[in-house]
Amino acid sequence: MKKMYAFLVVLATAMTMNLNARTIYLNPNIWDIDNPVYAVHVWNTGDEDAGDAWFEPVAGAEGIFSAEIRDDATNAIFLRKNPNDEEVMTNIWGGWWNRAYSAIPSDKDLFTVTAWEGGEGENPCIGTWSNYGAAPVYNTYHIYVTNQTGWEQFYLYAWGDSEAFGGWPGAQGTEFEFQANENGPVALHLIFHNNVGEGMEGDARQLFDITEARDYNLVVTATGVSENASAITLTETKDNRAVKHIVNGQLVIVREGKTFNALGTEIK
């Protein structure tokens, strides 16, 4: 099995290596124990020629994989595959657990998967392109919460990229901060709950996923979570810089003489 896999890696690399090759990197960002392997199918729109390649682990970079592809490729389908299925491992394209489509930018080489959607075309995966080896730039973002649940206790627990607000049950309050790479994907699953205990009588919780590096203004009720897009009183700018304000419990951003709510919608 290992010899067959090694042979296929060499064969696939030989097929894709040419004078106009480039290296792309994949961060699959999968939290499971299936030990998958990864491959990629690439092509250029309007060109019948295509190329397939296996991804191999990058030495010294845990969770990062690399593959050699044709440098003019504009489209890719990333494949997550079962290494224990011999038939799957004899064909780069066939037998995937998940596959995910993305256009390939010419100026970026690392694709980080936020969520595998298992499709192509109209159902791409969620992910972000960046440059491998570039130093990440982390910023602080805020979650502003309007609590309309009526619960005796109100907690926020977050898991995904990290336990942003500590271990269970999380933190109490209505304003929370989290760190995120401004050029990378964000994967935080929020659980608003009343700290009664899962499966216990009276347990109440509402879920919300954060996938973007930005501020969030959320309204939490006993029946759900929504982003607050209601109108907010205008405030004055300062030196034409972006300034954040909390007005009547709501986030307001003033930038270049214009005022926006937490969703980025300009307030007239």
mmCIF file of C-alpha atoms in Angstrom:
data_model
loop_
_atom_site.group_PDB
_atom_site.id
_atom_site.type_symbol
_atom_site.label_atom_id
_atom_site.label_comp_id
_atom_site.label_asym_id
_atom_site.label_seq_id
_atom_site.Cartn_x
_atom_site.Cartn_y
_atom_site.Cartn_z
ATOM 1 C CA MET A 1 0.000 0.000 0.000
ATOM 2 C CA LYS A 2 2.739 2.464 0.946
ATOM 3 C CA LYS A 3 4.767 1.555 -2.141
ATOM 4 C CA MET A 4 1.732 2.107 -4.363
ATOM 5 C CA TYR A 5 1.067 5.498 -2.766
ATOM 6 C CA ALA A 6 4.721 6.535 -3.153
ATOM 7 C CA PHE A 7 4.643 5.508 -6.822
ATOM 8 C CA LEU A 8 1.483 7.543 -7.418
ATOM 9 C CA VAL A 9 2.989 10.599 -5.734
ATOM 10 C CA VAL A 10 6.026 10.393 -7.995
ATOM 11 C CA LEU A 11 3.840 9.819 -11.060
ATOM 12 C CA ALA A 12 1.489 12.685 -10.253
ATOM 13 C CA THR A 13 4.376 15.016 -9.525
ATOM 14 C CA ALA A 14 6.028 14.092 -12.802
ATOM 15 C CA MET A 15 2.782 14.800 -14.655
ATOM 16 C CA THR A 16 2.361 18.238 -13.113
ATOM 17 C CA MET A 17 6.009 19.311 -12.946
ATOM 18 C CA ASN A 18 7.021 21.353 -15.981
ATOM 19 C CA LEU A 19 8.923 24.502 -16.834
ATOM 20 C CA ASN A 20 5.859 26.555 -15.887
ATOM 21 C CA ALA A 21 5.048 24.949 -12.546
ATOM 22 C CA ARG A 22 4.213 26.630 -9.256
ATOM 23 C CA THR A 23 3.771 25.450 -5.706
ATOM 24 C CA ILE A 24 0.491 25.868 -3.877
ATOM 25 C CA TYR A 25 -0.168 25.108 -0.226
ATOM 26 C CA LEU A 26 -3.210 23.754 1.578
ATOM 27 C CA ASN A 27 -4.278 24.190 5.197
ATOM 28 C CA PRO A 28 -7.239 21.779 5.430
ATOM 29 C CA ASN A 29 -8.098 22.957 8.957
ATOM 30 C CA ILE A 30 -9.997 19.725 9.716
ATOM 31 C CA TRP A 31 -10.699 18.742 13.318
ATOM 32 C CA ASP A 32 -11.045 14.974 13.026
ATOM 33 C CA ILE A 33 -9.079 11.749 13.521
ATOM 34 C CA ASP A 34 -9.537 10.219 10.069
ATOM 35 C CA ASN A 35 -5.960 11.016 8.966
ATOM 36 C CA PRO A 36 -7.053 11.965 5.440
ATOM 37 C CA VAL A 37 -4.794 12.612 2.461
ATOM 38 C CA TYR A 38 -5.325 15.487 0.072
ATOM 39 C CA ALA A 39 -5.136 15.923 -3.684
ATOM 40 C CA VAL A 40 -5.984 18.663 -6.173
ATOM 41 C CA HIS A 41 -7.414 18.783 -9.692
ATOM 42 C CA VAL A 42 -6.563 22.001 -11.569
ATOM 43 C CA TRP A 43 -7.448 23.473 -14.943
ATOM 44 C CA ASN A 44 -7.511 26.715 -16.874
ATOM 45 C CA THR A 45 -10.904 28.064 -17.934
ATOM 46 C CA GLY A 46 -11.352 27.515 -21.661
ATOM 47 C CA ASP A 47 -8.438 25.055 -21.783
ATOM 48 C CA GLU A 48 -9.073 21.323 -22.081
ATOM 49 C CA ASP A 49 -5.752 20.449 -20.428
ATOM 50 C CA ALA A 50 -5.939 19.659 -16.732
ATOM 51 C CA GLY A 51 -3.578 18.412 -14.067
ATOM 52 C CA ASP A 52 -3.832 16.317 -10.924
ATOM 53 C CA ALA A 53 -1.429 16.188 -7.995
ATOM 54 C CA TRP A 54 -1.199 14.775 -4.495
ATOM 55 C CA PHE A 55 -0.496 17.104 -1.592
ATOM 56 C CA GLU A 56 2.435 16.186 0.655
ATOM 57 C CA PRO A 57 3.110 17.445 4.204
ATOM 58 C CA VAL A 58 5.455 20.416 4.420
ATOM 59 C CA ALA A 59 8.389 19.570 6.681
ATOM 60 C CA GLY A 60 8.349 21.574 9.897
ATOM 61 C CA ALA A 61 4.909 23.072 9.235
ATOM 62 C CA GLU A 62 2.278 21.025 11.021
ATOM 63 C CA GLY A 63 -1.046 20.922 9.176
ATOM 64 C CA ILE A 64 0.305 22.483 5.952
ATOM 65 C CA PHE A 65 0.564 20.563 2.657
ATOM 66 C CA SER A 66 2.115 21.466 -0.708
ATOM 67 C CA ALA A 67 1.642 20.392 -4.331
ATOM 68 C CA GLU A 68 3.171 21.330 -7.690
ATOM 69 C CA ILE A 69 0.634 22.480 -10.309
ATOM 70 C CA ARG A 70 0.729 24.219 -13.702
ATOM 71 C CA ASP A 71 1.368 27.898 -13.096
ATOM 72 C CA ASP A 72 -1.436 29.151 -15.363
ATOM 73 C CA ALA A 73 -4.158 27.139 -13.598
ATOM 74 C CA THR A 74 -7.116 29.333 -12.656
ATOM 75 C CA ASN A 75 -9.384 26.751 -10.981
ATOM 76 C CA ALA A 76 -8.903 24.006 -8.423
ATOM 77 C CA ILE A 77 -10.923 21.256 -6.834
ATOM 78 C CA PHE A 78 -9.373 20.169 -3.559
ATOM 79 C CA LEU A 79 -10.011 16.548 -2.589
ATOM 80 C CA ARG A 80 -10.033 15.046 0.895
ATOM 81 C CA LYS A 81 -9.551 11.293 0.614
ATOM 82 C CA ASN A 82 -9.503 8.063 2.641
ATOM 83 C CA PRO A 83 -5.950 6.633 2.700
ATOM 84 C CA ASN A 84 -7.198 3.216 3.798
ATOM 85 C CA ASP A 85 -9.190 2.660 0.610
ATOM 86 C CA GLU A 86 -6.778 1.106 -1.915
ATOM 87 C CA GLU A 87 -9.065 1.806 -4.861
ATOM 88 C CA VAL A 88 -9.330 5.466 -3.865
ATOM 89 C CA MET A 89 -5.555 5.754 -3.656
ATOM 90 C CA THR A 90 -5.027 4.469 -7.207
ATOM 91 C CA ASN A 91 -6.878 7.437 -8.709
ATOM 92 C CA ILE A 92 -6.245 11.029 -7.660
ATOM 93 C CA TRP A 93 -9.649 12.207 -8.881
ATOM 94 C CA GLY A 94 -11.869 9.377 -7.661
ATOM 95 C CA GLY A 95 -13.250 8.360 -4.319
ATOM 96 C CA TRP A 96 -13.150 11.538 -2.238
ATOM 97 C CA TRP A 97 -14.656 12.071 1.196
ATOM 98 C CA ASN A 98 -15.042 15.765 0.448
ATOM 99 C CA ARG A 99 -14.231 17.985 -2.488
ATOM 100 C CA ALA A 100 -14.211 21.761 -2.652
ATOM 101 C CA TYR A 101 -13.948 24.172 -5.589
ATOM 102 C CA SER A 102 -12.079 27.486 -5.589
ATOM 103 C CA ALA A 103 -10.664 29.888 -8.147
ATOM 104 C CA ILE A 104 -6.863 30.228 -7.871
ATOM 105 C CA PRO A 105 -5.483 33.778 -7.536
ATOM 106 C CA SER A 106 -2.216 34.489 -9.301
ATOM 107 C CA ASP A 107 -0.746 36.444 -6.381
ATOM 108 C CA LYS A 108 -1.495 34.034 -3.504
ATOM 109 C CA ASP A 109 -0.435 30.447 -2.871
ATOM 110 C CA LEU A 110 -1.965 29.196 0.430
ATOM 111 C CA PHE A 111 -5.598 28.082 0.629
ATOM 112 C CA THR A 112 -7.010 27.664 4.145
ATOM 113 C CA VAL A 113 -10.305 25.796 4.436
ATOM 114 C CA THR A 114 -12.838 27.153 6.890
ATOM 115 C CA ALA A 115 -15.531 24.591 6.041
ATOM 116 C CA TRP A 116 -15.709 21.767 3.517
ATOM 117 C CA GLU A 117 -19.032 22.021 1.701
ATOM 118 C CA GLY A 118 -18.385 18.955 -0.443
ATOM 119 C CA GLY A 119 -19.199 20.459 -3.822
ATOM 120 C CA GLU A 120 -18.086 22.584 -6.742
ATOM 121 C CA GLY A 121 -19.585 25.271 -8.975
ATOM 122 C CA GLU A 122 -22.606 26.597 -7.122
ATOM 123 C CA ASN A 123 -21.545 24.984 -3.840
ATOM 124 C CA PRO A 124 -17.919 25.971 -3.176
ATOM 125 C CA CYS A 125 -16.132 25.454 0.102
ATOM 126 C CA ILE A 126 -15.543 28.314 2.478
ATOM 127 C CA GLY A 127 -11.919 29.396 2.643
ATOM 128 C CA THR A 128 -9.369 32.131 2.169
ATOM 129 C CA TRP A 129 -6.267 32.546 0.020
ATOM 130 C CA SER A 130 -3.133 34.106 1.493
ATOM 131 C CA ASN A 131 0.623 33.754 1.049
ATOM 132 C CA TYR A 132 2.509 30.931 2.701
ATOM 133 C CA GLY A 133 5.218 32.187 5.021
ATOM 134 C CA ALA A 134 3.742 35.669 5.361
ATOM 135 C CA ALA A 135 3.622 36.823 8.968
ATOM 136 C CA PRO A 136 -0.006 36.851 10.172
ATOM 137 C CA VAL A 137 -1.433 40.183 11.289
ATOM 138 C CA TYR A 138 -3.756 39.780 14.259
ATOM 139 C CA ASN A 139 -6.310 42.406 15.200
ATOM 140 C CA THR A 140 -8.751 42.692 18.065
ATOM 141 C CA TYR A 141 -12.443 42.550 17.175
ATOM 142 C CA HIS A 142 -15.555 42.888 19.292
ATOM 143 C CA ILE A 143 -18.839 41.089 19.781
ATOM 144 C CA TYR A 144 -21.494 43.443 21.127
ATOM 145 C CA VAL A 145 -24.529 41.629 22.525
ATOM 146 C CA THR A 146 -28.050 42.792 23.275
ATOM 147 C CA ASN A 147 -29.452 40.215 25.697
ATOM 148 C CA GLN A 148 -33.196 39.776 25.270
ATOM 149 C CA THR A 149 -33.365 36.166 26.487
ATOM 150 C CA GLY A 150 -34.822 36.689 29.952
ATOM 151 C CA TRP A 151 -32.468 33.988 31.286
ATOM 152 C CA GLU A 152 -31.324 34.262 34.915
ATOM 153 C CA GLN A 153 -27.733 33.660 33.791
ATOM 154 C CA PHE A 154 -26.198 34.594 30.443
ATOM 155 C CA TYR A 155 -22.899 33.140 29.207
ATOM 156 C CA LEU A 156 -20.994 33.057 25.930
ATOM 157 C CA TYR A 157 -18.735 30.117 25.086
ATOM 158 C CA ALA A 158 -16.741 30.067 21.826
ATOM 159 C CA TRP A 159 -14.839 27.196 20.220
ATOM 160 C CA GLY A 160 -13.125 26.732 16.863
ATOM 161 C CA ASP A 161 -9.846 28.534 16.209
ATOM 162 C CA SER A 162 -9.575 28.692 19.997
ATOM 163 C CA GLU A 163 -11.640 28.810 23.164
ATOM 164 C CA ALA A 164 -11.850 32.563 22.789
ATOM 165 C CA PHE A 165 -13.519 33.218 26.141
ATOM 166 C CA GLY A 166 -12.039 30.427 28.220
ATOM 167 C CA GLY A 167 -13.238 26.920 28.952
ATOM 168 C CA TRP A 168 -16.873 26.047 29.533
ATOM 169 C CA PRO A 169 -19.089 27.827 30.543
ATOM 170 C CA GLY A 170 -17.223 30.753 28.942
ATOM 171 C CA ALA A 171 -17.681 34.368 29.982
ATOM 172 C CA GLN A 172 -20.492 36.606 31.155
ATOM 173 C CA GLY A 173 -21.267 40.095 29.874
ATOM 174 C CA THR A 174 -22.492 41.919 26.779
ATOM 175 C CA GLU A 175 -19.161 42.932 25.175
ATOM 176 C CA PHE A 176 -16.495 40.422 24.183
ATOM 177 C CA GLU A 177 -13.126 40.657 22.391
ATOM 178 C CA PHE A 178 -11.485 38.090 20.108
ATOM 179 C CA GLN A 179 -8.251 38.007 18.133
ATOM 180 C CA ALA A 180 -8.253 37.117 14.422
ATOM 181 C CA ASN A 181 -5.821 37.154 11.514
ATOM 182 C CA GLU A 182 -6.986 39.958 9.226
ATOM 183 C CA ASN A 183 -5.876 37.979 6.148
ATOM 184 C CA GLY A 184 -7.085 34.571 7.258
ATOM 185 C CA PRO A 185 -10.350 32.769 7.842
ATOM 186 C CA VAL A 186 -12.163 32.882 11.161
ATOM 187 C CA ALA A 187 -13.957 29.883 12.591
ATOM 188 C CA LEU A 188 -15.641 30.619 15.913
ATOM 189 C CA HIS A 189 -18.788 28.773 16.929
ATOM 190 C CA LEU A 190 -20.635 30.797 19.559
ATOM 191 C CA ILE A 191 -22.887 29.182 22.153
ATOM 192 C CA PHE A 192 -25.022 31.577 24.188
ATOM 193 C CA HIS A 193 -26.442 29.654 27.156
ATOM 194 C CA ASN A 194 -27.883 29.904 30.659
ATOM 195 C CA ASN A 195 -25.345 27.601 32.354
ATOM 196 C CA VAL A 196 -27.934 25.041 33.425
ATOM 197 C CA GLY A 197 -26.130 22.117 31.804
ATOM 198 C CA GLU A 198 -26.613 20.204 28.562
ATOM 199 C CA GLY A 199 -29.519 17.779 28.774
ATOM 200 C CA MET A 200 -30.682 19.203 32.105
ATOM 201 C CA GLU A 201 -34.190 20.518 32.636
ATOM 202 C CA GLY A 202 -34.266 24.237 31.864
ATOM 203 C CA ASP A 203 -31.148 24.163 29.683
ATOM 204 C CA ALA A 204 -31.322 26.919 27.055
ATOM 205 C CA ARG A 205 -28.792 27.817 24.380
ATOM 206 C CA GLN A 206 -28.577 29.607 21.041
ATOM 207 C CA LEU A 207 -25.853 29.198 18.398
ATOM 208 C CA PHE A 208 -24.136 31.595 15.999
ATOM 209 C CA ASP A 209 -21.088 31.120 13.746
ATOM 210 C CA ILE A 210 -18.478 33.812 13.104
ATOM 211 C CA THR A 211 -16.573 33.442 9.806
ATOM 212 C CA GLU A 212 -15.198 36.948 9.180
ATOM 213 C CA ALA A 213 -12.579 39.126 10.886
ATOM 214 C CA ARG A 214 -14.789 42.065 11.876
ATOM 215 C CA ASP A 215 -16.945 43.403 14.696
ATOM 216 C CA TYR A 216 -20.335 41.821 15.344
ATOM 217 C CA ASN A 217 -23.454 43.388 16.854
ATOM 218 C CA LEU A 218 -25.772 40.555 17.906
ATOM 219 C CA VAL A 219 -29.247 40.386 19.404
ATOM 220 C CA VAL A 220 -29.858 37.198 21.381
ATOM 221 C CA THR A 221 -33.387 36.117 22.267
ATOM 222 C CA ALA A 222 -34.794 32.902 23.702
ATOM 223 C CA THR A 223 -35.536 31.779 20.149
ATOM 224 C CA GLY A 224 -32.448 32.779 18.157
ATOM 225 C CA VAL A 225 -29.518 35.076 17.346
ATOM 226 C CA SER A 226 -29.504 37.819 14.712
ATOM 227 C CA GLU A 227 -27.256 40.681 13.668
ATOM 228 C CA ASN A 228 -28.638 44.078 14.587
ATOM 229 C CA ALA A 229 -29.026 46.289 11.511
ATOM 230 C CA SER A 230 -31.323 48.911 13.036
ATOM 231 C CA ALA A 231 -30.691 52.637 12.518
ATOM 232 C CA ILE A 232 -28.380 54.342 14.992
ATOM 233 C CA THR A 233 -27.994 58.013 15.886
ATOM 234 C CA LEU A 234 -25.271 59.714 13.815
ATOM 235 C CA THR A 235 -22.048 60.783 15.497
ATOM 236 C CA GLU A 236 -19.320 63.172 14.412
ATOM 237 C CA THR A 237 -16.040 62.034 12.844
ATOM 238 C CA LYS A 238 -12.612 62.972 14.192
ATOM 239 C CA ASP A 239 -9.697 63.937 11.925
ATOM 240 C CA ASN A 240 -11.285 61.913 9.109
ATOM 241 C CA ARG A 241 -10.167 58.658 10.758
ATOM 242 C CA ALA A 242 -12.327 55.596 11.434
ATOM 243 C CA VAL A 243 -13.760 56.024 14.923
ATOM 244 C CA LYS A 244 -15.867 53.477 16.811
ATOM 245 C CA HIS A 245 -18.633 54.552 19.176
ATOM 246 C CA ILE A 246 -21.269 52.831 21.255
ATOM 247 C CA VAL A 247 -24.536 54.779 20.963
ATOM 248 C CA ASN A 248 -27.565 53.511 22.864
ATOM 249 C CA GLY A 249 -25.825 50.161 23.238
ATOM 250 C CA GLN A 250 -25.114 49.880 19.503
ATOM 251 C CA LEU A 251 -21.827 49.998 17.585
ATOM 252 C CA VAL A 252 -21.308 52.953 15.244
ATOM 253 C CA ILE A 253 -18.294 53.356 12.950
ATOM 254 C CA VAL A 254 -17.530 56.781 11.497
ATOM 255 C CA ARG A 255 -15.118 56.801 8.567
ATOM 256 C CA GLU A 256 -14.296 59.555 6.047
ATOM 257 C CA GLY A 257 -17.308 61.594 7.053
ATOM 258 C CA LYS A 258 -19.762 58.698 6.729
ATOM 259 C CA THR A 259 -21.407 56.667 9.481
ATOM 260 C CA PHE A 260 -21.895 52.904 9.342
ATOM 261 C CA ASN A 261 -23.575 50.329 11.570
ATOM 262 C CA ALA A 262 -21.951 47.074 12.684
ATOM 263 C CA LEU A 263 -22.937 45.376 9.416
ATOM 264 C CA GLY A 264 -21.045 47.966 7.374
ATOM 265 C CA THR A 265 -24.262 49.534 6.071
ATOM 266 C CA GLU A 266 -24.118 53.300 5.754
ATOM 267 C CA ILE A 267 -26.569 55.136 7.986
ATOM 268 C CA LYS A 268 -28.236 57.985 6.110
#
